[in-house]
Amino acid sequence: MRVMVTGSAGFIGRHVVDGLRDAGHDVVGLDISDGVDVRDPDALDALLPGVEVVVHQAAKVGLGVDVSDLPDYASVNVYGTAVLLAAMARHDVRRLVLASSMVIYGEGRYACAEHGDVRPGPRAVADLERGRFDPPCPHCGEPLAWAEVGEDTPPDPRNAYATTKLAQEHLAANWARETGGSAAALRYHNVYGPHMPLDTPYAGVAAIFRSELRAGRPPQVFEDGRQRRDFVHVRDVARANLAAVTAEVPAGTLRAWNIASGSPHTVGEMASALAAERGGPQPQVTGRYRLGDVRHIVASPARAAAELGFRAEIGFDAGMKEFARS
């Protein structure tokens, strides 16, 4: 099968390309590092003839620096996806695998002892300043317990990146309905592993911690370090993309799957694991915060297991040992 991968030289994209080629697919790569922009319709028209599936990884990622990033996020992630989908329609490409993200869920899912399942609003600055990092019940103000997020959880994006990833899903769903194509949206959780970018505010927290340790500095852990995430290895993510290329998705629809390890850990645990593997220095818990961050976001991987046959194979301990030295 002839597959085009956008963002083919990026952190996740290069692993996806390797997995597709190892499986016998003919891969066409598109990456800004080669001077080819997903927003360029002429470049797409030159690459898409004969392509049967597009795996769309190209994106501006991370939480960003401040609101000055908004135009770039909208241009690359939203406009770029729109240009790509229009080109796919011109060339009658009927299959899309979209790199989406768990960030579309916002603050995730919580349960109150009195009120059951609740969706807390954005955390108040006054609470964050006092070190009260866990969101309270919006009805009674009592503490909440986090719960797994399923794919049918209503989206609630809390930052620019999250908003643009949700917009990508909506555009892909529009394209599928209007063309009869099918779209598979893979909602990545916290991806880490070899080839993760270094020393950039747009990198994931695992890469930032590793860069600090390489420089002999202690990782700076925000809040109290107890914010919980699901860290999934990039080679597992590549396997999920390979499965999605041929997964059954009805024509005219978009189907979403959480791509996660199913074994959540705290950010503090991740920082400690990296520091231990490199022999220190030990992480420093700073109490600082970022308004765009959420407290806990933990996925249910059940749908991906049932429908894609995808289960993460690389455990947290083994993955962090490799990543710390990569």
mmCIF file of C-alpha atoms in Angstrom:
data_model
loop_
_atom_site.group_PDB
_atom_site.id
_atom_site.type_symbol
_atom_site.label_atom_id
_atom_site.label_comp_id
_atom_site.label_asym_id
_atom_site.label_seq_id
_atom_site.Cartn_x
_atom_site.Cartn_y
_atom_site.Cartn_z
ATOM 1 C CA MET A 1 0.000 0.000 0.000
ATOM 2 C CA ARG A 2 1.273 3.499 -0.831
ATOM 3 C CA VAL A 3 1.131 5.692 2.303
ATOM 4 C CA MET A 4 2.047 9.351 2.668
ATOM 5 C CA VAL A 5 3.305 10.431 6.094
ATOM 6 C CA THR A 6 3.296 14.139 6.916
ATOM 7 C CA GLY A 7 5.833 15.190 9.500
ATOM 8 C CA SER A 8 7.848 12.177 8.398
ATOM 9 C CA ALA A 9 11.145 13.399 9.872
ATOM 10 C CA GLY A 10 9.656 14.402 13.223
ATOM 11 C CA PHE A 11 9.848 12.647 16.563
ATOM 12 C CA ILE A 12 6.858 10.358 16.037
ATOM 13 C CA GLY A 13 6.810 10.525 12.249
ATOM 14 C CA ARG A 14 10.174 8.837 11.735
ATOM 15 C CA HIS A 15 9.110 5.890 13.904
ATOM 16 C CA VAL A 16 5.852 5.629 11.949
ATOM 17 C CA VAL A 17 7.777 5.617 8.657
ATOM 18 C CA ASP A 18 10.066 2.851 9.911
ATOM 19 C CA GLY A 19 7.109 0.752 11.062
ATOM 20 C CA LEU A 20 5.260 1.163 7.764
ATOM 21 C CA ARG A 21 8.313 0.257 5.697
ATOM 22 C CA ASP A 22 9.084 -2.742 7.880
ATOM 23 C CA ALA A 23 5.509 -3.918 7.206
ATOM 24 C CA GLY A 24 6.080 -3.684 3.452
ATOM 25 C CA HIS A 25 4.287 -0.419 2.669
ATOM 26 C CA ASP A 26 5.563 2.083 0.109
ATOM 27 C CA VAL A 27 6.054 5.321 2.057
ATOM 28 C CA VAL A 28 6.052 8.872 0.714
ATOM 29 C CA GLY A 29 7.415 11.369 3.248
ATOM 30 C CA LEU A 30 6.573 15.048 3.641
ATOM 31 C CA ASP A 31 8.395 17.176 6.193
ATOM 32 C CA ILE A 32 9.139 20.850 6.717
ATOM 33 C CA SER A 33 12.795 19.976 7.373
ATOM 34 C CA ASP A 34 13.013 18.992 3.699
ATOM 35 C CA GLY A 35 11.437 22.262 2.626
ATOM 36 C CA VAL A 36 8.013 20.724 2.002
ATOM 37 C CA ASP A 37 5.170 22.397 3.867
ATOM 38 C CA VAL A 38 1.814 20.697 4.438
ATOM 39 C CA ARG A 39 0.234 24.112 3.749
ATOM 40 C CA ASP A 40 1.574 24.091 0.155
ATOM 41 C CA PRO A 41 -1.117 22.723 -2.196
ATOM 42 C CA ASP A 42 1.310 22.444 -5.114
ATOM 43 C CA ALA A 43 3.649 20.236 -3.087
ATOM 44 C CA LEU A 44 0.722 18.057 -2.061
ATOM 45 C CA ASP A 45 -0.466 17.752 -5.648
ATOM 46 C CA ALA A 46 3.003 16.500 -6.608
ATOM 47 C CA LEU A 47 3.130 13.884 -3.834
ATOM 48 C CA LEU A 48 -0.425 12.542 -3.578
ATOM 49 C CA PRO A 49 -0.943 10.760 -6.942
ATOM 50 C CA GLY A 50 -1.118 7.033 -6.246
ATOM 51 C CA VAL A 51 -1.327 7.488 -2.464
ATOM 52 C CA GLU A 52 -3.990 5.332 -0.787
ATOM 53 C CA VAL A 53 -3.633 6.465 2.843
ATOM 54 C CA VAL A 54 -2.358 9.633 4.504
ATOM 55 C CA VAL A 55 -0.918 9.447 8.013
ATOM 56 C CA HIS A 56 -0.995 13.044 9.241
ATOM 57 C CA GLN A 57 1.652 13.671 11.909
ATOM 58 C CA ALA A 58 2.756 17.203 10.971
ATOM 59 C CA ALA A 59 1.849 19.717 13.683
ATOM 60 C CA LYS A 60 3.038 22.450 15.971
ATOM 61 C CA VAL A 61 3.076 20.693 19.336
ATOM 62 C CA GLY A 62 3.380 21.440 23.046
ATOM 63 C CA LEU A 63 1.747 23.958 25.319
ATOM 64 C CA GLY A 64 3.664 26.843 23.790
ATOM 65 C CA VAL A 65 5.050 30.002 25.363
ATOM 66 C CA ASP A 66 2.205 32.524 25.387
ATOM 67 C CA VAL A 67 -0.623 33.900 23.265
ATOM 68 C CA SER A 68 1.871 35.077 20.631
ATOM 69 C CA ASP A 69 1.950 31.421 19.522
ATOM 70 C CA LEU A 70 -1.742 31.399 18.585
ATOM 71 C CA PRO A 71 -1.289 32.318 14.889
ATOM 72 C CA ASP A 72 1.309 29.594 14.348
ATOM 73 C CA TYR A 73 -0.806 26.930 16.050
ATOM 74 C CA ALA A 74 -3.819 27.887 13.947
ATOM 75 C CA SER A 75 -1.809 28.132 10.726
ATOM 76 C CA VAL A 76 0.079 24.835 10.983
ATOM 77 C CA ASN A 77 -2.467 22.655 12.735
ATOM 78 C CA VAL A 78 -5.801 23.959 11.479
ATOM 79 C CA TYR A 79 -5.087 25.595 8.129
ATOM 80 C CA GLY A 80 -2.453 22.967 7.285
ATOM 81 C CA THR A 81 -4.935 20.166 7.910
ATOM 82 C CA ALA A 82 -7.576 21.922 5.806
ATOM 83 C CA VAL A 83 -5.153 22.285 2.879
ATOM 84 C CA LEU A 84 -4.189 18.612 3.195
ATOM 85 C CA LEU A 85 -7.796 17.393 3.258
ATOM 86 C CA ALA A 86 -8.707 19.486 0.238
ATOM 87 C CA ALA A 87 -5.762 18.005 -1.659
ATOM 88 C CA MET A 88 -6.761 14.483 -0.616
ATOM 89 C CA ALA A 89 -10.229 15.133 -2.030
ATOM 90 C CA ARG A 90 -8.738 16.307 -5.325
ATOM 91 C CA HIS A 91 -6.728 13.096 -5.615
ATOM 92 C CA ASP A 92 -9.470 10.795 -4.331
ATOM 93 C CA VAL A 93 -7.485 9.626 -1.290
ATOM 94 C CA ARG A 94 -10.124 8.039 0.938
ATOM 95 C CA ARG A 95 -8.204 7.084 4.093
ATOM 96 C CA LEU A 96 -6.760 9.353 6.818
ATOM 97 C CA VAL A 97 -4.941 8.457 10.025
ATOM 98 C CA LEU A 98 -4.788 11.600 12.155
ATOM 99 C CA ALA A 99 -2.392 12.220 15.024
ATOM 100 C CA SER A 100 -4.781 13.658 17.586
ATOM 101 C CA SER A 101 -4.170 14.090 21.311
ATOM 102 C CA MET A 102 -5.518 13.472 24.777
ATOM 103 C CA VAL A 103 -5.308 17.243 25.346
ATOM 104 C CA ILE A 104 -8.732 17.638 23.732
ATOM 105 C CA TYR A 105 -10.287 16.189 26.925
ATOM 106 C CA GLY A 106 -9.081 19.096 29.058
ATOM 107 C CA GLU A 107 -9.221 18.336 32.767
ATOM 108 C CA GLY A 108 -10.299 14.764 32.165
ATOM 109 C CA ARG A 109 -12.815 12.825 34.198
ATOM 110 C CA TYR A 110 -13.464 12.988 37.942
ATOM 111 C CA ALA A 111 -15.844 11.559 40.502
ATOM 112 C CA CYS A 112 -17.301 13.273 43.578
ATOM 113 C CA ALA A 113 -18.393 11.130 46.533
ATOM 114 C CA GLU A 114 -21.691 13.025 46.628
ATOM 115 C CA HIS A 115 -22.323 14.110 43.035
ATOM 116 C CA GLY A 116 -20.854 11.256 40.989
ATOM 117 C CA ASP A 117 -19.129 12.009 37.670
ATOM 118 C CA VAL A 118 -18.322 15.707 37.321
ATOM 119 C CA ARG A 119 -16.314 17.935 34.966
ATOM 120 C CA PRO A 120 -14.477 20.618 36.923
ATOM 121 C CA GLY A 121 -13.865 23.978 35.321
ATOM 122 C CA PRO A 122 -10.449 25.598 34.853
ATOM 123 C CA ARG A 123 -8.464 25.735 38.070
ATOM 124 C CA ALA A 124 -8.603 29.114 39.822
ATOM 125 C CA VAL A 125 -5.418 31.164 39.972
ATOM 126 C CA ALA A 126 -6.027 31.826 43.661
ATOM 127 C CA ASP A 127 -6.080 28.074 44.349
ATOM 128 C CA LEU A 128 -2.930 27.487 42.327
ATOM 129 C CA GLU A 129 -1.132 30.282 44.155
ATOM 130 C CA ARG A 130 -2.009 28.620 47.463
ATOM 131 C CA GLY A 131 -0.727 25.247 46.257
ATOM 132 C CA ARG A 132 -4.225 23.780 45.927
ATOM 133 C CA PHE A 133 -3.624 21.974 42.662
ATOM 134 C CA ASP A 134 -6.380 19.366 42.599
ATOM 135 C CA PRO A 135 -9.650 20.719 41.183
ATOM 136 C CA PRO A 136 -12.598 20.668 43.610
ATOM 137 C CA CYS A 137 -16.101 19.474 42.877
ATOM 138 C CA PRO A 138 -17.900 22.279 41.000
ATOM 139 C CA HIS A 139 -21.037 21.616 43.075
ATOM 140 C CA CYS A 140 -19.848 21.159 46.654
ATOM 141 C CA GLY A 141 -16.168 22.100 46.615
ATOM 142 C CA GLU A 142 -15.079 18.753 48.064
ATOM 143 C CA PRO A 143 -12.023 16.814 46.785
ATOM 144 C CA LEU A 144 -12.419 14.682 43.671
ATOM 145 C CA ALA A 145 -11.032 11.324 42.590
ATOM 146 C CA TRP A 146 -9.665 11.057 39.047
ATOM 147 C CA ALA A 147 -11.139 8.464 36.701
ATOM 148 C CA GLU A 148 -10.249 7.055 33.291
ATOM 149 C CA VAL A 149 -11.264 9.011 30.216
ATOM 150 C CA GLY A 150 -13.021 7.148 27.428
ATOM 151 C CA GLU A 151 -13.268 8.287 23.821
ATOM 152 C CA ASP A 152 -16.885 9.392 24.270
ATOM 153 C CA THR A 153 -15.945 11.889 26.993
ATOM 154 C CA PRO A 154 -16.992 15.366 25.788
ATOM 155 C CA PRO A 155 -14.018 17.477 24.683
ATOM 156 C CA ASP A 156 -12.986 20.472 26.767
ATOM 157 C CA PRO A 157 -9.704 21.899 25.400
ATOM 158 C CA ARG A 158 -7.823 24.186 27.802
ATOM 159 C CA ASN A 159 -5.012 25.638 25.656
ATOM 160 C CA ALA A 160 -4.237 26.638 22.060
ATOM 161 C CA TYR A 161 -2.664 23.328 21.098
ATOM 162 C CA ALA A 162 -5.648 21.404 22.460
ATOM 163 C CA THR A 163 -8.088 23.638 20.595
ATOM 164 C CA THR A 164 -6.279 23.098 17.296
ATOM 165 C CA LYS A 165 -6.124 19.313 17.755
ATOM 166 C CA LEU A 166 -9.885 19.233 18.299
ATOM 167 C CA ALA A 167 -10.325 21.418 15.222
ATOM 168 C CA GLN A 168 -8.314 18.878 13.229
ATOM 169 C CA GLU A 169 -10.730 16.135 14.276
ATOM 170 C CA HIS A 170 -13.725 18.242 13.274
ATOM 171 C CA LEU A 171 -12.195 19.033 9.879
ATOM 172 C CA ALA A 172 -11.370 15.360 9.322
ATOM 173 C CA ALA A 173 -14.942 14.396 10.193
ATOM 174 C CA ASN A 174 -16.236 17.032 7.724
ATOM 175 C CA TRP A 175 -13.942 15.661 5.005
ATOM 176 C CA ALA A 176 -15.067 12.082 5.680
ATOM 177 C CA ARG A 177 -18.778 12.963 5.453
ATOM 178 C CA GLU A 178 -18.404 14.990 2.268
ATOM 179 C CA THR A 179 -16.095 12.595 0.397
ATOM 180 C CA GLY A 180 -17.121 9.190 1.742
ATOM 181 C CA GLY A 181 -13.637 8.765 3.157
ATOM 182 C CA SER A 182 -12.780 7.282 6.528
ATOM 183 C CA ALA A 183 -10.710 8.894 9.281
ATOM 184 C CA ALA A 184 -8.976 7.262 12.240
ATOM 185 C CA ALA A 185 -8.078 9.743 15.002
ATOM 186 C CA LEU A 186 -5.379 8.473 17.363
ATOM 187 C CA ARG A 187 -5.519 10.419 20.617
ATOM 188 C CA TYR A 188 -1.951 10.120 21.814
ATOM 189 C CA HIS A 189 -1.256 10.413 25.498
ATOM 190 C CA ASN A 190 2.179 11.517 26.742
ATOM 191 C CA VAL A 191 4.523 10.115 24.098
ATOM 192 C CA TYR A 192 8.222 9.719 24.888
ATOM 193 C CA GLY A 193 11.187 7.833 23.487
ATOM 194 C CA PRO A 194 14.181 8.077 21.125
ATOM 195 C CA HIS A 195 14.476 11.123 18.840
ATOM 196 C CA MET A 196 12.385 13.298 21.152
ATOM 197 C CA PRO A 197 13.371 16.958 20.557
ATOM 198 C CA LEU A 198 15.770 18.686 22.953
ATOM 199 C CA ASP A 199 15.882 22.078 24.663
ATOM 200 C CA THR A 200 12.672 23.599 23.370
ATOM 201 C CA PRO A 201 9.603 24.889 25.226
ATOM 202 C CA TYR A 202 7.487 22.968 22.701
ATOM 203 C CA ALA A 203 8.928 19.598 23.707
ATOM 204 C CA GLY A 204 7.188 17.228 26.079
ATOM 205 C CA VAL A 205 7.985 17.251 29.766
ATOM 206 C CA ALA A 206 9.993 14.026 29.504
ATOM 207 C CA ALA A 207 12.350 15.640 26.977
ATOM 208 C CA ILE A 208 12.693 18.774 29.110
ATOM 209 C CA PHE A 209 13.613 16.704 32.170
ATOM 210 C CA ARG A 210 16.143 14.674 30.197
ATOM 211 C CA SER A 211 17.767 17.859 28.850
ATOM 212 C CA GLU A 212 18.117 19.229 32.381
ATOM 213 C CA LEU A 213 19.721 16.012 33.595
ATOM 214 C CA ARG A 214 22.131 15.961 30.661
ATOM 215 C CA ALA A 215 23.221 19.449 31.636
ATOM 216 C CA GLY A 216 23.756 18.348 35.258
ATOM 217 C CA ARG A 217 20.738 20.268 36.493
ATOM 218 C CA PRO A 218 17.867 18.828 38.564
ATOM 219 C CA PRO A 219 14.566 18.486 36.703
ATOM 220 C CA GLN A 220 12.191 21.281 37.690
ATOM 221 C CA VAL A 221 8.865 19.621 38.513
ATOM 222 C CA PHE A 222 5.865 21.942 38.459
ATOM 223 C CA GLU A 223 3.057 21.950 41.012
ATOM 224 C CA ASP A 224 3.628 19.196 43.601
ATOM 225 C CA GLY A 225 4.687 16.547 41.107
ATOM 226 C CA ARG A 226 1.577 14.470 41.744
ATOM 227 C CA GLN A 227 -0.211 15.359 38.507
ATOM 228 C CA ARG A 228 -0.973 12.066 36.786
ATOM 229 C CA ARG A 229 -0.412 11.152 33.143
ATOM 230 C CA ASP A 230 -0.162 8.098 30.921
ATOM 231 C CA PHE A 231 3.322 7.850 29.375
ATOM 232 C CA VAL A 232 3.332 5.775 26.183
ATOM 233 C CA HIS A 233 6.473 4.818 24.265
ATOM 234 C CA VAL A 234 6.890 6.133 20.735
ATOM 235 C CA ARG A 235 7.445 2.658 19.269
ATOM 236 C CA ASP A 236 4.075 1.618 20.683
ATOM 237 C CA VAL A 237 2.555 4.724 19.098
ATOM 238 C CA ALA A 238 4.073 3.742 15.765
ATOM 239 C CA ARG A 239 2.478 0.289 16.115
ATOM 240 C CA ALA A 240 -0.886 1.944 16.729
ATOM 241 C CA ASN A 241 -0.506 3.953 13.517
ATOM 242 C CA LEU A 242 0.307 0.800 11.590
ATOM 243 C CA ALA A 243 -2.842 -0.852 12.931
ATOM 244 C CA ALA A 244 -4.960 2.205 12.109
ATOM 245 C CA VAL A 245 -3.884 2.209 8.460
ATOM 246 C CA THR A 246 -5.972 -0.915 7.829
ATOM 247 C CA ALA A 247 -8.513 -0.698 10.690
ATOM 248 C CA GLU A 248 -12.197 -0.949 9.842
ATOM 249 C CA VAL A 249 -13.759 2.517 9.856
ATOM 250 C CA PRO A 250 -17.089 2.943 8.038
ATOM 251 C CA ALA A 251 -17.061 5.226 5.010
ATOM 252 C CA GLY A 252 -18.075 8.788 5.782
ATOM 253 C CA THR A 253 -17.059 8.636 9.451
ATOM 254 C CA LEU A 254 -14.295 9.422 11.918
ATOM 255 C CA ARG A 255 -13.438 6.932 14.665
ATOM 256 C CA ALA A 256 -11.234 7.918 17.623
ATOM 257 C CA TRP A 257 -9.025 5.783 19.857
ATOM 258 C CA ASN A 258 -6.994 6.576 22.969
ATOM 259 C CA ILE A 259 -3.381 5.512 22.449
ATOM 260 C CA ALA A 260 -2.036 4.972 25.933
ATOM 261 C CA SER A 261 -0.096 2.492 28.022
ATOM 262 C CA GLY A 262 -2.938 1.843 30.470
ATOM 263 C CA SER A 263 -0.470 2.294 33.361
ATOM 264 C CA PRO A 264 -0.543 5.901 34.629
ATOM 265 C CA HIS A 265 2.243 7.526 36.660
ATOM 266 C CA THR A 266 2.818 10.941 38.168
ATOM 267 C CA VAL A 267 5.084 13.528 36.605
ATOM 268 C CA GLY A 268 7.200 13.337 39.762
ATOM 269 C CA GLU A 269 7.606 9.581 39.349
ATOM 270 C CA MET A 270 8.735 10.068 35.780
ATOM 271 C CA ALA A 271 11.300 12.712 36.773
ATOM 272 C CA SER A 272 12.625 10.467 39.554
ATOM 273 C CA ALA A 273 12.925 7.482 37.207
ATOM 274 C CA LEU A 274 14.990 9.500 34.720
ATOM 275 C CA ALA A 275 17.182 10.965 37.466
ATOM 276 C CA ALA A 276 17.810 7.538 39.000
ATOM 277 C CA GLU A 277 18.883 6.074 35.667
ATOM 278 C CA ARG A 278 21.312 8.936 35.039
ATOM 279 C CA GLY A 279 22.609 9.036 38.610
ATOM 280 C CA GLY A 280 20.994 12.356 39.562
ATOM 281 C CA PRO A 281 20.655 15.141 40.391
ATOM 282 C CA GLN A 282 17.334 14.544 42.069
ATOM 283 C CA PRO A 283 14.254 16.439 40.835
ATOM 284 C CA GLN A 284 13.174 19.661 42.523
ATOM 285 C CA VAL A 285 9.465 20.173 43.127
ATOM 286 C CA THR A 286 8.908 23.881 42.521
ATOM 287 C CA GLY A 287 5.229 24.587 43.177
ATOM 288 C CA ARG A 288 5.170 26.657 39.989
ATOM 289 C CA TYR A 289 2.320 26.193 37.517
ATOM 290 C CA ARG A 290 1.143 27.016 34.009
ATOM 291 C CA LEU A 291 -2.425 28.110 33.406
ATOM 292 C CA GLY A 292 -2.797 25.901 30.332
ATOM 293 C CA ASP A 293 -1.902 22.717 32.211
ATOM 294 C CA VAL A 294 -4.450 20.262 33.529
ATOM 295 C CA ARG A 295 -4.104 18.245 36.725
ATOM 296 C CA HIS A 296 -4.856 14.638 35.801
ATOM 297 C CA ILE A 297 -5.579 13.049 32.444
ATOM 298 C CA VAL A 298 -5.656 9.262 32.353
ATOM 299 C CA ALA A 299 -7.087 7.217 29.486
ATOM 300 C CA SER A 300 -8.946 3.989 29.091
ATOM 301 C CA PRO A 301 -7.140 1.964 26.375
ATOM 302 C CA ALA A 302 -10.009 -0.547 26.127
ATOM 303 C CA ARG A 303 -11.467 0.599 22.780
ATOM 304 C CA ALA A 304 -8.075 0.534 21.049
ATOM 305 C CA ALA A 305 -7.492 -2.983 22.379
ATOM 306 C CA ALA A 306 -10.880 -4.220 21.209
ATOM 307 C CA GLU A 307 -11.036 -2.505 17.811
ATOM 308 C CA LEU A 308 -7.411 -1.966 16.754
ATOM 309 C CA GLY A 309 -5.889 -4.918 18.542
ATOM 310 C CA PHE A 310 -3.470 -2.401 20.041
ATOM 311 C CA ARG A 311 -1.912 -2.884 23.461
ATOM 312 C CA ALA A 312 1.222 -1.093 24.582
ATOM 313 C CA GLU A 313 4.181 -3.455 24.905
ATOM 314 C CA ILE A 314 6.891 -1.270 26.451
ATOM 315 C CA GLY A 315 6.498 -0.822 30.195
ATOM 316 C CA PHE A 316 7.242 2.351 32.139
ATOM 317 C CA ASP A 317 10.425 1.134 33.850
ATOM 318 C CA ALA A 318 12.037 -0.319 30.733
ATOM 319 C CA GLY A 319 10.981 2.624 28.589
ATOM 320 C CA MET A 320 12.336 5.249 30.983
ATOM 321 C CA LYS A 321 15.653 3.401 31.337
ATOM 322 C CA GLU A 322 16.105 3.446 27.565
ATOM 323 C CA PHE A 323 14.902 7.026 27.184
ATOM 324 C CA ALA A 324 17.195 8.366 29.912
ATOM 325 C CA ARG A 325 20.221 7.147 27.947
ATOM 326 C CA SER A 326 18.987 7.892 24.434
#
